[in-house]
Amino acid sequence: MPSFPTYAVTVDLVVLTVRDGALAALLVRRAAAPYRGRWALPGGFVLPDEDLAGAAARELAEETGLVPDAVHLEQLRTYGAPKRDPRGRVVTVAYLALLPDLPAPVAGTDAAAARWWPVEGVLGESVRLAFDHERIVGDGVERARAKLEYTPLGAAFCPAEFTIAELRQIYEAVWGTTLDPRNFHRKVTGTPGFVVETAGSTTRNGGRPARLYRRGEATLLHPAMLRP
Amino acid sequence: MPSFPTYAVTVDLVVLTVRDGALAALLVRRAAAPYRGRWALPGGFVLPDEDLAGAAARELAEETGLVPDAVHLEQLRTYGAPKRDPRGRVVTVAYLALLPDLPAPVAGTDAAAARWWPVEGVLGESVRLAFDHERIVGDGVERARAKLEYTPLGAAFCPAEFTIAELRQIYEAVWGTTLDPRNFHRKVTGTPGFVVETAGSTTRNGGRPARLYRRGEATLLHPAMLRP
DNA sequence: GGTGTAATCGTCAAGATGACGATTACACTG
DNA sequence: CAGTGTAATCGTCATCTTGACGATTACACC
């Protein structure tokens, strides 16, 4: 076997939630060069004895304190342009995490600060990210938008029990559109396995009491719910 | 910055075509240990000054002689389990390539042999692959099957000009189903940008002459064409 | 000219969707 | 405590898409 080059391998996380009616990404402020002071995706090196998903889960736990069972975590894409990190060749495997809106604080261990940023600002001009992280966020957001179409994954943004209207607001925030409440209700409750009814109901959103639902068993929607 | 581990990074290619009515993958026979003599995906190390897609395009050209413009090439997924390569930690970025059936010979430069294998045999028991390549092939096949649903990518398996029936046979081979010729014809010709009619026609398949079409501009199908 | 083989065009019922009216059940207010 | 506001939920209807399948067309070959 001939000699071969080796590279640093990291995982970076696009952690998304819906806060205040808007899709938001978790970012950390870099404490060291390069890009010191810039906002960046949470992430870190892959340790010698862990696999990629394990590294992603570990980083997610370090940043949010969340156990992996409670969140949706999937591989997004790998980025390895030669000059994407000025320190040398770094290949990063990006993961996408979808979370309910956390009341819990976001305590970073090795970052100067961590906070949620609305993706509108991240993909616009108001926040400039380190490295190629803006593109990674964009890919993650597009993946999330697409997955809401053909999977019941919108519920991953909701707490354990939620109303149909709350789920609809997730879709509206992620897609940046408005949806007809009646048609959305018909689609969600009419698709087997999308959600399952629970005993409870709530009036926390005002108006007539709404039934509470839990996530269903389905992993794929047939037919899909397409963006307008 | 603390010290960090580095790993070998490779690209592996899942190259798919449709031959003799069946979906087939390009495999090479390993000339060296480990897994010497086993069939494996074509691939190789990422060179220090090339990006991941460039490495994939280079490997594809080395194996098939094809220029990247003529083929569909997309990143599939990254595999990095600690023990996936007995020689040490190797992270591989898999790419998926879709090709028309090549009359051209498949001349490998550094492999003992190269040939097309029906994926049915590869995912079954009749061919045993090296490393975790069977799983990678499985992921690539599933990606291809899914992409035929919501993109016009089936045409990537066809030569520059093709008939609707030839395109239908691609779908039937990839999905392993039969499709109603009349409904398929209606769907394909009725979706703007899926295919564009050319002046020619052919009787190479017997029967009434069929119009020839070229790939259209569309990249997404709305609505999708779902597997039965 | 008749026959075989596909390609292409039509028809129809069933299912899904978008638009939107009507009703229901609670909290809140005066 | 009846009236009012706010959502949730249920219905209706025209339109679009799909699956199933009949009918017609155009060529090659006998």
Short mmCIF file of C-alpha atoms (C1' of nucleotides) in Angstrom, two decimals:
data_model
loop_
_atom_site.label_atom_id
_atom_site.label_comp_id
_atom_site.label_asym_id
_atom_site.label_seq_id
_atom_site.Cartn_x
_atom_site.Cartn_y
_atom_site.Cartn_z
CA MET A 1 0.00 0.00 0.00
CA PRO A 2 1.42 3.37 -0.96
CA SER A 3 1.69 6.21 1.49
CA PHE A 4 -1.30 8.46 1.69
CA PRO A 5 -2.16 11.83 3.17
CA THR A 6 -4.23 12.16 6.34
CA TYR A 7 -6.53 14.94 7.35
CA ALA A 8 -8.26 16.23 10.43
CA VAL A 9 -11.88 15.08 10.58
CA THR A 10 -14.49 17.01 12.51
CA VAL A 11 -18.24 16.93 12.95
CA ASP A 12 -20.23 20.15 12.79
CA LEU A 13 -23.81 20.41 13.94
CA VAL A 14 -26.66 22.32 12.39
CA VAL A 15 -29.00 22.40 15.38
CA LEU A 16 -32.41 23.80 14.49
CA THR A 17 -35.43 24.67 16.56
CA VAL A 18 -38.43 26.95 16.24
CA ARG A 19 -38.43 29.89 18.65
CA ASP A 20 -40.89 32.75 18.66
CA GLY A 21 -42.38 31.58 15.42
CA ALA A 22 -39.08 31.52 13.54
CA LEU A 23 -36.62 28.81 12.58
CA ALA A 24 -33.44 29.27 14.59
CA ALA A 25 -29.98 27.71 14.56
CA LEU A 26 -27.66 27.17 17.49
CA LEU A 27 -24.35 28.97 17.04
CA VAL A 28 -21.29 29.39 19.25
CA ARG A 29 -18.88 32.28 19.29
CA ARG A 30 -15.36 31.24 18.51
CA ALA A 31 -12.94 31.87 21.35
CA ALA A 32 -9.77 31.30 19.34
CA ALA A 33 -8.25 32.02 15.96
CA PRO A 34 -9.02 31.63 13.17
CA TYR A 35 -12.26 33.58 12.91
CA ARG A 36 -11.95 34.52 16.58
CA GLY A 37 -15.14 36.24 17.75
CA ARG A 38 -17.14 35.02 14.77
CA TRP A 39 -20.19 32.84 15.19
CA ALA A 40 -19.82 29.28 14.03
CA LEU A 41 -21.47 25.88 14.15
CA PRO A 42 -20.86 23.81 17.26
CA GLY A 43 -18.59 20.90 16.53
CA GLY A 44 -15.28 19.26 17.18
CA PHE A 45 -12.85 16.58 16.25
CA VAL A 46 -13.82 12.97 15.88
CA LEU A 47 -12.08 10.93 18.55
CA PRO A 48 -10.10 7.86 17.53
CA ASP A 49 -12.52 5.33 18.98
CA GLU A 50 -15.90 6.85 18.20
CA ASP A 51 -17.90 6.72 15.00
CA LEU A 52 -19.19 9.78 13.24
CA ALA A 53 -22.72 9.66 14.61
CA GLY A 54 -21.28 9.12 18.07
CA ALA A 55 -19.11 12.18 17.74
CA ALA A 56 -22.12 14.20 16.64
CA ALA A 57 -24.18 12.95 19.56
CA ARG A 58 -21.38 13.75 21.98
CA GLU A 59 -21.01 17.28 20.66
CA LEU A 60 -24.75 17.78 20.81
CA ALA A 61 -24.85 16.62 24.41
CA GLU A 62 -21.97 18.93 25.30
CA GLU A 63 -23.71 21.92 23.75
CA THR A 64 -27.28 21.31 24.78
CA GLY A 65 -27.22 18.69 27.50
CA LEU A 66 -29.67 16.65 25.50
CA VAL A 67 -29.65 12.90 25.31
CA PRO A 68 -29.68 11.61 21.74
CA ASP A 69 -32.95 9.68 22.08
CA ALA A 70 -34.92 12.86 22.55
CA VAL A 71 -33.69 14.57 19.40
CA HIS A 72 -33.62 13.82 15.73
CA LEU A 73 -30.03 13.60 14.52
CA GLU A 74 -29.04 12.70 10.98
CA GLN A 75 -26.01 13.04 8.78
CA LEU A 76 -26.29 16.02 6.49
CA ARG A 77 -23.30 16.23 4.15
CA THR A 78 -19.51 16.28 4.17
CA TYR A 79 -17.45 19.32 3.30
CA GLY A 80 -13.79 19.02 2.38
CA ALA A 81 -12.62 21.80 0.13
CA PRO A 82 -8.82 22.13 0.44
CA LYS A 83 -8.87 25.72 1.72
CA ARG A 84 -12.00 25.65 3.84
CA ASP A 85 -9.92 25.89 7.03
CA PRO A 86 -6.85 28.13 6.96
CA ARG A 87 -5.06 25.92 9.48
CA GLY A 88 -4.85 23.01 7.09
CA ARG A 89 -6.90 20.32 5.51
CA VAL A 90 -9.98 19.67 7.61
CA VAL A 91 -12.82 17.49 6.40
CA THR A 92 -16.02 18.03 8.31
CA VAL A 93 -19.03 15.77 8.44
CA ALA A 94 -22.08 17.91 9.11
CA TYR A 95 -25.02 16.58 11.08
CA LEU A 96 -28.51 18.00 11.32
CA ALA A 97 -30.35 18.04 14.66
CA LEU A 98 -33.98 19.03 15.13
CA LEU A 99 -35.09 19.98 18.64
CA PRO A 100 -38.13 21.28 20.47
CA ASP A 101 -37.71 24.81 21.75
CA LEU A 102 -35.63 24.36 24.87
CA PRO A 103 -36.34 26.29 27.99
CA ALA A 104 -33.02 24.89 29.21
CA PRO A 105 -29.98 27.14 28.93
CA VAL A 106 -27.48 26.45 26.19
CA ALA A 107 -24.25 26.07 28.08
CA GLY A 108 -21.20 25.68 25.91
CA THR A 109 -18.16 24.14 27.48
CA ASP A 110 -15.43 25.32 25.18
CA ALA A 111 -17.08 28.20 23.36
CA ALA A 112 -17.13 31.79 24.49
CA ALA A 113 -20.89 31.93 24.15
CA ALA A 114 -23.75 30.09 22.55
CA ARG A 115 -27.13 31.32 21.42
CA TRP A 116 -29.97 30.78 19.00
CA TRP A 117 -29.96 32.86 15.84
CA PRO A 118 -32.91 33.10 13.50
CA VAL A 119 -31.84 31.46 10.27
CA GLU A 120 -33.20 34.38 8.33
CA GLY A 121 -30.41 36.51 9.76
CA VAL A 122 -27.77 33.81 9.37
CA LEU A 123 -28.55 33.25 5.71
CA GLY A 124 -29.00 36.96 5.17
CA GLU A 125 -26.37 39.52 5.94
CA SER A 126 -26.85 40.24 9.61
CA VAL A 127 -24.62 37.46 10.99
CA ARG A 128 -21.38 36.44 9.36
CA LEU A 129 -20.23 32.92 10.14
CA ALA A 130 -16.79 31.37 10.27
CA PHE A 131 -15.42 29.01 7.62
CA ASP A 132 -18.02 27.73 5.14
CA HIS A 133 -20.58 27.40 7.90
CA GLU A 134 -23.15 29.65 6.25
CA ARG A 135 -23.37 27.24 3.37
CA ILE A 136 -23.68 24.31 5.77
CA VAL A 137 -26.51 26.03 7.60
CA GLY A 138 -28.18 26.66 4.26
CA ASP A 139 -27.91 23.01 3.32
CA GLY A 140 -29.27 21.99 6.71
CA VAL A 141 -32.23 24.35 6.46
CA GLU A 142 -33.05 23.11 2.99
CA ARG A 143 -32.84 19.50 4.21
CA ALA A 144 -35.20 20.29 7.06
CA ARG A 145 -37.64 22.03 4.74
CA ALA A 146 -37.61 19.11 2.35
CA LYS A 147 -38.00 16.52 5.08
CA LEU A 148 -41.12 18.17 6.41
CA GLU A 149 -42.65 17.44 3.05
CA TYR A 150 -42.34 13.70 3.01
CA THR A 151 -41.76 12.69 6.64
CA PRO A 152 -43.63 13.41 9.88
CA LEU A 153 -40.46 15.04 11.19
CA GLY A 154 -42.11 18.35 11.97
CA ALA A 155 -43.13 16.77 15.24
CA ALA A 156 -39.44 16.60 16.20
CA PHE A 157 -39.65 20.36 16.79
CA CYS A 158 -42.58 19.89 19.19
CA PRO A 159 -42.64 18.83 22.83
CA ALA A 160 -43.91 15.36 23.66
CA GLU A 161 -47.53 16.49 23.50
CA PHE A 162 -48.70 19.18 21.14
CA THR A 163 -51.76 20.46 19.34
CA ILE A 164 -52.29 20.38 15.60
CA ALA A 165 -52.11 24.15 15.53
CA GLU A 166 -48.72 24.09 17.25
CA LEU A 167 -47.50 21.60 14.69
CA ARG A 168 -48.84 23.80 11.93
CA GLN A 169 -46.94 26.76 13.32
CA ILE A 170 -43.78 24.67 13.08
CA TYR A 171 -44.42 24.09 9.40
CA GLU A 172 -45.20 27.73 8.85
CA ALA A 173 -41.99 28.80 10.55
CA VAL A 174 -39.77 26.30 8.76
CA TRP A 175 -41.29 26.92 5.35
CA GLY A 176 -41.86 30.63 5.83
CA THR A 177 -45.42 30.36 4.59
CA THR A 178 -48.91 30.29 6.02
CA LEU A 179 -51.03 27.17 5.79
CA ASP A 180 -54.77 26.77 5.90
CA PRO A 181 -55.58 25.48 9.40
CA ARG A 182 -58.49 23.36 8.21
CA ASN A 183 -56.66 21.65 5.39
CA PHE A 184 -53.58 21.13 7.54
CA HIS A 185 -55.72 19.58 10.25
CA ARG A 186 -57.37 17.28 7.74
CA LYS A 187 -54.04 16.16 6.29
CA VAL A 188 -52.29 15.52 9.60
CA THR A 189 -55.13 13.72 11.32
CA GLY A 190 -56.05 11.86 8.16
CA THR A 191 -52.58 10.38 7.55
CA PRO A 192 -52.23 7.12 9.49
CA GLY A 193 -49.31 7.15 11.90
CA PHE A 194 -48.53 10.84 11.61
CA VAL A 195 -49.85 11.70 15.08
CA VAL A 196 -51.77 9.78 17.72
CA GLU A 197 -54.45 11.33 19.83
CA THR A 198 -53.91 11.50 23.60
CA ALA A 199 -56.47 11.85 26.32
CA GLY A 200 -55.67 15.45 27.14
CA SER A 201 -56.55 18.80 25.72
CA THR A 202 -55.39 22.33 26.31
CA THR A 203 -56.56 25.89 25.98
CA ARG A 204 -53.06 27.39 26.24
CA ASN A 205 -53.48 28.97 22.84
CA GLY A 206 -56.88 30.50 23.61
CA GLY A 207 -60.13 29.72 21.91
CA ARG A 208 -61.75 26.34 21.81
CA PRO A 209 -59.77 23.65 23.63
CA ALA A 210 -57.49 21.71 21.35
CA ARG A 211 -56.77 18.01 21.58
CA LEU A 212 -53.25 17.00 22.40
CA TYR A 213 -51.36 14.57 20.18
CA ARG A 214 -48.17 12.59 20.36
CA ARG A 215 -45.81 11.62 17.53
CA GLY A 216 -46.96 8.62 15.52
CA GLU A 217 -45.05 5.62 14.26
CA ALA A 218 -44.92 6.61 10.61
CA THR A 219 -41.54 7.54 9.14
CA LEU A 220 -42.73 8.45 5.67
CA LEU A 221 -45.78 10.31 4.43
CA HIS A 222 -47.77 8.88 1.54
CA PRO A 223 -48.61 11.04 -0.19
CA ALA A 224 -46.30 13.85 0.80
CA MET A 225 -47.42 17.25 2.05
CA LEU A 226 -45.85 19.59 -0.47
CA ARG A 227 -44.88 23.19 0.20
CA PRO A 228 -47.33 25.58 -1.44
CA MET B 1 -5.32 24.67 19.47
CA PRO B 2 -4.85 21.24 20.99
CA SER B 3 -3.39 18.36 19.07
CA PHE B 4 -5.86 16.28 17.18
CA PRO B 5 -5.96 12.93 15.42
CA THR B 6 -5.86 12.66 11.62
CA TYR B 7 -7.34 9.98 9.43
CA ALA B 8 -7.09 8.75 5.91
CA VAL B 9 -9.90 10.10 3.74
CA THR B 10 -11.06 8.30 0.63
CA VAL B 11 -13.87 8.60 -1.86
CA ASP B 12 -15.78 5.52 -2.95
CA LEU B 13 -18.08 5.45 -5.93
CA VAL B 14 -21.42 3.75 -6.32
CA VAL B 15 -21.64 3.76 -10.11
CA LEU B 16 -25.02 2.59 -11.36
CA THR B 17 -26.38 1.88 -14.79
CA VAL B 18 -29.15 -0.20 -16.29
CA ARG B 19 -27.96 -3.17 -18.34
CA ASP B 20 -30.12 -5.88 -19.82
CA GLY B 21 -33.13 -4.58 -17.97
CA ALA B 22 -31.49 -4.70 -14.57
CA LEU B 23 -29.86 -2.14 -12.31
CA ALA B 24 -26.13 -2.82 -12.15
CA ALA B 25 -23.23 -1.46 -10.13
CA LEU B 26 -19.61 -1.12 -11.20
CA LEU B 27 -17.27 -3.11 -8.98
CA VAL B 28 -13.55 -3.74 -9.05
CA ARG B 29 -11.70 -6.77 -7.78
CA ARG B 30 -9.18 -5.92 -5.10
CA ALA B 31 -5.62 -6.74 -6.09
CA ALA B 32 -4.12 -6.32 -2.62
CA ALA B 33 -4.85 -7.07 1.00
CA PRO B 34 -7.05 -6.61 2.87
CA TYR B 35 -9.94 -8.36 1.21
CA ARG B 36 -7.68 -9.37 -1.66
CA GLY B 37 -9.70 -10.90 -4.47
CA ARG B 38 -12.97 -9.54 -3.15
CA TRP B 39 -15.12 -7.20 -5.18
CA ALA B 40 -15.27 -3.63 -3.93
CA LEU B 41 -16.37 -0.17 -4.90
CA PRO B 42 -13.98 1.83 -7.06
CA GLY B 43 -12.37 4.62 -5.10
CA GLY B 44 -9.18 6.02 -3.72
CA PHE B 45 -7.54 8.57 -1.52
CA VAL B 46 -8.35 12.23 -1.70
CA LEU B 47 -5.29 14.12 -2.86
CA PRO B 48 -4.06 17.08 -0.84
CA ASP B 49 -5.06 19.72 -3.35
CA GLU B 50 -8.38 18.42 -4.63
CA ASP B 51 -11.82 18.75 -3.17
CA LEU B 52 -14.09 15.79 -2.50
CA ALA B 53 -16.18 16.12 -5.63
CA GLY B 54 -13.00 16.51 -7.65
CA ALA B 55 -11.59 13.32 -6.22
CA ALA B 56 -14.80 11.51 -7.06
CA ALA B 57 -14.77 12.84 -10.61
CA ARG B 58 -11.14 11.82 -11.03
CA GLU B 59 -11.78 8.30 -9.81
CA LEU B 60 -14.80 8.01 -12.06
CA ALA B 61 -12.76 9.12 -15.05
CA GLU B 62 -10.03 6.64 -14.19
CA GLU B 63 -12.50 3.78 -13.98
CA THR B 64 -14.83 4.59 -16.83
CA GLY B 65 -13.10 7.16 -18.97
CA LEU B 66 -16.13 9.38 -18.69
CA VAL B 67 -15.98 13.13 -18.45
CA PRO B 68 -17.93 14.45 -15.46
CA ASP B 69 -20.33 16.61 -17.55
CA ALA B 70 -21.86 13.54 -19.15
CA VAL B 71 -22.75 11.80 -15.91
CA HIS B 72 -24.73 12.60 -12.84
CA LEU B 73 -22.47 12.62 -9.79
CA GLU B 74 -23.62 13.51 -6.30
CA GLN B 75 -22.39 13.02 -2.79
CA LEU B 76 -24.10 10.09 -1.11
CA ARG B 77 -23.00 9.75 2.51
CA THR B 78 -19.89 9.47 4.64
CA TYR B 79 -18.87 6.31 6.48
CA GLY B 80 -16.37 6.45 9.31
CA ALA B 81 -16.84 3.63 11.78
CA PRO B 82 -13.57 3.08 13.66
CA LYS B 83 -13.09 -0.53 12.52
CA ARG B 84 -14.44 -0.34 9.00
CA ASP B 85 -10.94 -0.73 7.54
CA PRO B 86 -8.57 -3.16 9.31
CA ARG B 87 -5.55 -1.09 8.28
CA GLY B 88 -6.58 1.83 10.46
CA ARG B 89 -9.01 4.65 10.64
CA VAL B 90 -10.30 5.46 7.17
CA VAL B 91 -13.18 7.83 6.60
CA THR B 92 -14.76 7.45 3.19
CA VAL B 93 -17.02 9.89 1.42
CA ALA B 94 -19.27 7.92 -0.92
CA TYR B 95 -20.49 9.40 -4.18
CA LEU B 96 -23.29 8.19 -6.40
CA ALA B 97 -22.90 8.21 -10.18
CA LEU B 98 -25.67 7.43 -12.67
CA LEU B 99 -24.66 6.51 -16.22
CA PRO B 100 -26.18 5.37 -19.47
CA ASP B 101 -25.30 1.81 -20.37
CA LEU B 102 -21.79 2.08 -21.76
CA PRO B 103 -20.72 0.12 -24.76
CA ALA B 104 -17.21 1.32 -23.83
CA PRO B 105 -15.02 -1.12 -21.94
CA VAL B 106 -14.47 -0.55 -18.27
CA ALA B 107 -10.72 -0.38 -17.97
CA GLY B 108 -9.44 -0.17 -14.43
CA THR B 109 -5.96 1.20 -13.94
CA ASP B 110 -5.08 -0.13 -10.54
CA ALA B 111 -7.63 -2.87 -10.03
CA ALA B 112 -7.25 -6.45 -11.08
CA ALA B 113 -10.55 -6.36 -12.92
CA ALA B 114 -13.71 -4.34 -13.21
CA ARG B 115 -17.19 -5.33 -14.23
CA TRP B 116 -20.85 -4.59 -13.85
CA TRP B 117 -22.78 -6.62 -11.29
CA PRO B 118 -26.55 -6.66 -11.05
CA VAL B 119 -27.40 -5.03 -7.75
CA GLU B 120 -29.79 -7.84 -7.00
CA GLY B 121 -26.80 -10.13 -6.64
CA VAL B 122 -24.71 -7.59 -4.75
CA LEU B 123 -27.41 -6.95 -2.16
CA GLY B 124 -28.27 -10.61 -2.07
CA GLU B 125 -25.83 -13.35 -1.26
CA SER B 126 -24.19 -14.07 -4.57
CA VAL B 127 -21.41 -11.47 -4.36
CA ARG B 128 -19.60 -10.62 -1.15
CA LEU B 129 -18.04 -7.19 -1.04
CA ALA B 130 -15.05 -5.85 0.83
CA PHE B 131 -15.28 -3.53 3.85
CA ASP B 132 -18.75 -2.07 4.43
CA HIS B 133 -19.28 -1.64 0.71
CA GLU B 134 -22.44 -3.68 0.56
CA ARG B 135 -24.12 -1.23 2.85
CA ILE B 136 -22.85 1.68 0.77
CA VAL B 137 -24.23 0.10 -2.38
CA GLY B 138 -27.53 -0.37 -0.59
CA ASP B 139 -27.64 3.27 0.41
CA GLY B 140 -26.78 4.32 -3.13
CA VAL B 141 -29.47 2.15 -4.66
CA GLU B 142 -32.03 3.48 -2.23
CA ARG B 143 -30.97 7.04 -3.03
CA ALA B 144 -31.33 6.36 -6.74
CA ARG B 145 -34.74 4.81 -6.26
CA ALA B 146 -35.92 7.74 -4.21
CA LYS B 147 -34.53 10.31 -6.61
CA LEU B 148 -36.43 8.85 -9.52
CA GLU B 149 -39.56 9.70 -7.60
CA TYR B 150 -39.10 13.42 -7.31
CA THR B 151 -36.51 14.35 -9.93
CA PRO B 152 -36.23 13.70 -13.68
CA LEU B 153 -32.98 11.87 -13.00
CA GLY B 154 -34.08 8.66 -14.65
CA ALA B 155 -32.97 10.26 -17.89
CA ALA B 156 -29.39 10.18 -16.57
CA PHE B 157 -29.47 6.44 -17.29
CA CYS B 158 -30.47 7.06 -20.91
CA PRO B 159 -28.40 8.07 -23.91
CA ALA B 160 -28.77 11.61 -25.23
CA GLU B 161 -31.90 10.73 -27.18
CA PHE B 162 -34.37 8.16 -25.96
CA THR B 163 -37.97 7.08 -26.23
CA ILE B 164 -40.53 7.26 -23.47
CA ALA B 165 -40.64 3.48 -23.39
CA GLU B 166 -36.88 3.30 -22.91
CA LEU B 167 -37.17 5.73 -20.03
CA ARG B 168 -39.96 3.65 -18.59
CA GLN B 169 -37.80 0.55 -18.73
CA ILE B 170 -35.21 2.44 -16.68
CA TYR B 171 -37.79 3.12 -14.00
CA GLU B 172 -38.95 -0.46 -14.08
CA ALA B 173 -35.41 -1.74 -13.69
CA VAL B 174 -34.48 0.64 -10.89
CA TRP B 175 -37.69 0.15 -8.95
CA GLY B 176 -38.09 -3.50 -9.76
CA THR B 177 -41.70 -3.02 -10.77
CA THR B 178 -43.74 -2.75 -13.92
CA LEU B 179 -45.43 0.49 -14.86
CA ASP B 180 -48.44 1.13 -17.06
CA PRO B 181 -47.05 2.43 -20.37
CA ARG B 182 -49.99 4.76 -20.96
CA ASN B 183 -49.97 6.37 -17.55
CA PHE B 184 -46.19 6.68 -17.58
CA HIS B 185 -46.33 8.32 -20.98
CA ARG B 186 -48.96 10.76 -19.78
CA LYS B 187 -46.98 11.66 -16.67
CA VAL B 188 -43.64 12.16 -18.39
CA THR B 189 -44.88 14.12 -21.36
CA GLY B 190 -47.31 16.07 -19.22
CA THR B 191 -44.73 17.34 -16.73
CA PRO B 192 -43.13 20.55 -18.05
CA GLY B 193 -39.36 20.30 -18.38
CA PHE B 194 -39.13 16.57 -17.79
CA VAL B 195 -38.29 15.76 -21.42
CA VAL B 196 -38.25 17.79 -24.63
CA GLU B 197 -39.38 16.38 -27.91
CA THR B 198 -36.84 16.14 -30.72
CA ALA B 199 -37.41 15.93 -34.44
CA GLY B 200 -36.50 12.27 -34.74
CA SER B 201 -38.22 9.01 -34.17
CA THR B 202 -37.16 5.40 -34.11
CA THR B 203 -38.51 1.93 -34.60
CA ARG B 204 -35.59 0.20 -32.88
CA ASN B 205 -37.96 -1.30 -30.34
CA GLY B 206 -40.40 -2.61 -32.92
CA GLY B 207 -43.99 -1.58 -33.34
CA ARG B 208 -45.20 1.89 -34.12
CA PRO B 209 -42.38 4.42 -34.41
CA ALA B 210 -41.65 6.21 -31.15
CA ARG B 211 -40.71 9.85 -30.86
CA LEU B 212 -37.27 10.61 -29.52
CA TYR B 213 -36.83 12.92 -26.57
CA ARG B 214 -33.97 14.70 -24.86
CA ARG B 215 -33.58 15.53 -21.16
CA GLY B 216 -35.48 18.63 -20.08
CA GLU B 217 -34.44 21.51 -17.87
CA ALA B 218 -36.46 20.58 -14.82
CA THR B 219 -34.59 19.45 -11.72
CA LEU B 220 -37.60 18.67 -9.56
CA LEU B 221 -40.91 17.00 -10.31
CA HIS B 222 -44.10 18.58 -9.03
CA PRO B 223 -45.90 16.51 -8.15
CA ALA B 224 -43.61 13.55 -7.72
CA MET B 225 -44.01 10.20 -9.46
CA LEU B 226 -44.30 7.79 -6.57
CA ARG B 227 -43.34 4.14 -6.65
CA PRO B 228 -46.41 1.93 -6.77
"C1'" DG C 1 -52.95 -6.50 -48.09
"C1'" DG C 2 -52.93 -8.85 -43.57
"C1'" DT C 3 -50.64 -9.34 -39.06
"C1'" DG C 4 -47.82 -8.32 -35.07
"C1'" DT C 5 -46.02 -4.95 -32.01
"C1'" DA C 6 -45.69 -0.88 -29.67
"C1'" DA C 7 -46.80 4.01 -29.30
"C1'" DT C 8 -50.15 7.24 -28.46
"C1'" DC C 9 -54.72 9.07 -27.33
"C1'" DG C 10 -59.16 8.75 -24.49
"C1'" DT C 11 -62.33 7.66 -20.78
"C1'" DC C 12 -63.78 7.08 -16.15
"C1'" DA C 13 -63.94 6.42 -11.22
"C1'" DA C 14 -61.38 7.15 -6.94
"C1'" DG C 15 -58.49 9.84 -4.13
"C1'" DA C 16 -56.11 14.20 -2.76
"C1'" DT C 17 -55.99 19.15 -2.61
"C1'" DG C 18 -57.12 24.21 -2.20
"C1'" DA C 19 -60.57 27.47 -0.95
"C1'" DC C 20 -63.66 28.60 2.25
"C1'" DG C 21 -68.42 28.28 4.97
"C1'" DA C 22 -70.38 26.66 9.35
"C1'" DT C 23 -70.30 25.03 13.91
"C1'" DT C 24 -68.39 24.15 18.51
"C1'" DA C 25 -66.21 24.89 23.10
"C1'" DC C 26 -63.89 27.28 25.99
"C1'" DA C 27 -62.12 31.99 28.50
"C1'" DC C 28 -63.19 36.43 29.42
"C1'" DT C 29 -65.92 40.56 30.07
"C1'" DG C 30 -69.36 43.56 31.53
"C1'" DC D 1 -74.84 34.87 33.69
"C1'" DA D 2 -75.52 36.12 28.88
"C1'" DG D 3 -72.70 38.13 25.30
"C1'" DT D 4 -68.26 38.22 22.82
"C1'" DG D 5 -63.74 36.81 21.14
"C1'" DT D 6 -60.80 33.18 19.63
"C1'" DA D 7 -59.48 28.99 17.89
"C1'" DA D 8 -60.48 24.18 16.94
"C1'" DT D 9 -63.00 21.14 14.34
"C1'" DC D 10 -66.24 19.53 10.84
"C1'" DG D 11 -68.23 19.96 5.98
"C1'" DT D 12 -68.72 21.11 1.15
"C1'" DC D 13 -67.27 21.61 -3.50
"C1'" DA D 14 -64.64 22.27 -7.66
"C1'" DT D 15 -60.21 20.92 -9.43
"C1'" DC D 16 -56.29 18.08 -10.15
"C1'" DT D 17 -53.91 13.69 -10.26
"C1'" DT D 18 -53.82 8.89 -10.46
"C1'" DG D 19 -54.72 3.92 -11.62
"C1'" DA D 20 -57.05 0.92 -14.66
"C1'" DC D 21 -57.91 -0.08 -19.07
"C1'" DG D 22 -60.30 0.49 -23.93
"C1'" DA D 23 -59.34 2.22 -28.59
"C1'" DT D 24 -56.65 3.82 -32.28
"C1'" DT D 25 -52.42 4.58 -34.99
"C1'" DA D 26 -48.08 3.66 -37.59
"C1'" DC D 27 -44.67 1.10 -38.86
"C1'" DA D 28 -41.97 -3.67 -40.11
"C1'" DC D 29 -42.50 -8.01 -41.76
"C1'" DC D 30 -44.51 -11.61 -43.86
#
